[in-house]
One Martini backbone bead per residue (centre of mass of N, CA, C, O) as a GRO file, in nm:
protein
   74
    1MET     BB    1   0.104   0.048   0.007
    2ALA     BB    2   0.064   0.349  -0.040
    3ASN     BB    3   0.210   0.675   0.047
    4SER     BB    4   0.018   1.005   0.173
    5SER     BB    5   0.163   1.074   0.376
    6TRP     BB    6   0.327   1.271   0.717
    7ASN     BB    7   0.201   1.073   0.824
    8SER     BB    8   0.128   0.862   1.071
    9MET     BB    9   0.007   0.530   1.174
   10GLY     BB   10  -0.031   0.327   1.420
   11ASP     BB   11   0.272   0.150   1.418
   12GLU     BB   12   0.457   0.359   1.255
   13LEU     BB   13   0.635   0.457   1.068
   14VAL     BB   14   0.827   0.758   0.920
   15LYS     BB   15   1.060   0.860   0.605
   16CYS     BB   16   1.299   1.016   0.480
   17PRO     BB   17   1.281   1.020   0.105
   18VAL     BB   18   1.559   1.091   0.102
   19ASP     BB   19   1.876   1.055  -0.001
   20GLY     BB   20   2.062   0.952   0.297
   21CYS     BB   21   1.788   1.019   0.531
   22HIS     BB   22   1.776   0.899   0.846
   23HIS     BB   23   1.448   0.984   0.912
   24ILE     BB   24   1.258   0.905   1.173
   25GLY     BB   25   0.884   0.913   1.250
   26GLN     BB   26   0.541   0.998   1.302
   27ILE     BB   27   0.707   1.291   1.109
   28ILE     BB   28   0.751   1.502   0.830
   29THR     BB   29   0.850   1.790   0.866
   30LYS     BB   30   0.897   2.092   0.745
   31ALA     BB   31   1.141   2.155   0.983
   32HIS     BB   32   1.268   1.935   0.795
   33CYS     BB   33   1.304   2.029   0.551
   34ARG     BB   34   1.437   2.329   0.541
   35ILE     BB   35   1.690   2.233   0.733
   36GLU     BB   36   1.815   1.947   0.602
   37HIS     BB   37   1.700   2.061   0.243
   38GLY     BB   38   1.592   2.362   0.179
   39MET     BB   39   1.299   2.186   0.141
   40THR     BB   40   1.007   2.192   0.120
   41ARG     BB   41   0.762   1.964   0.068
   42ASP     BB   42   0.694   1.993  -0.179
   43GLU     BB   43   0.988   1.973  -0.295
   44VAL     BB   44   1.018   1.648  -0.149
   45ARG     BB   45   0.841   1.528  -0.358
   46LYS     BB   46   0.858   1.611  -0.653
   47LYS     BB   47   1.146   1.513  -0.632
   48TYR     BB   48   1.069   1.177  -0.426
   49GLY     BB   49   0.858   1.193  -0.261
   50PHE     BB   50   0.694   1.013   0.008
   51PRO     BB   51   0.664   0.822   0.291
   52LYS     BB   52   0.855   0.589   0.428
   53ARG     BB   53   0.745   0.301   0.564
   54VAL     BB   54   0.718   0.177   0.870
   55ILE     BB   55   0.721  -0.147   1.092
   56MET     BB   56   0.677  -0.228   1.370
   57LEU     BB   57   0.854  -0.452   1.572
   58LYS     BB   58   0.867  -0.663   1.782
   59ARG     BB   59   1.081  -0.907   1.999
   60SER     BB   60   0.874  -1.142   1.878
   61GLN     BB   61   0.873  -1.160   1.662
   62ILE     BB   62   1.121  -1.158   1.521
   63GLU     BB   63   1.209  -1.417   1.695
   64GLY     BB   64   1.035  -1.610   1.549
   65ARG     BB   65   1.096  -1.616   1.274
   66GLU     BB   66   1.377  -1.752   1.358
   67THR     BB   67   1.241  -2.015   1.435
   68ASN     BB   68   1.076  -2.109   1.212
   69GLU     BB   69   1.350  -2.130   0.992
   70ARG     BB   70   1.466  -2.319   1.118
   71LYS     BB   71   1.308  -2.574   1.119
   72SER     BB   72   1.254  -2.546   0.755
   73GLU     BB   73   1.561  -2.614   0.738
   74GLY     BB   74   1.603  -2.880   0.943
   0.00000   0.00000   0.00000
């Protein structure tokens, strides 16, 4: 599902779409775009697109996947 928002929803975060920027948060602010990239949010969107969704997993979900992968390999 494509993200067309600068805000996160639910248990996800959003990552700044600018190449090489590693900023991740609940919102990519106008101030971030201006201070870090010298661009308005609209300029960032036109050049790089909308922020990317980042899904947060609980440690138990990660450990459960590793356990299941080991079982399927053995």
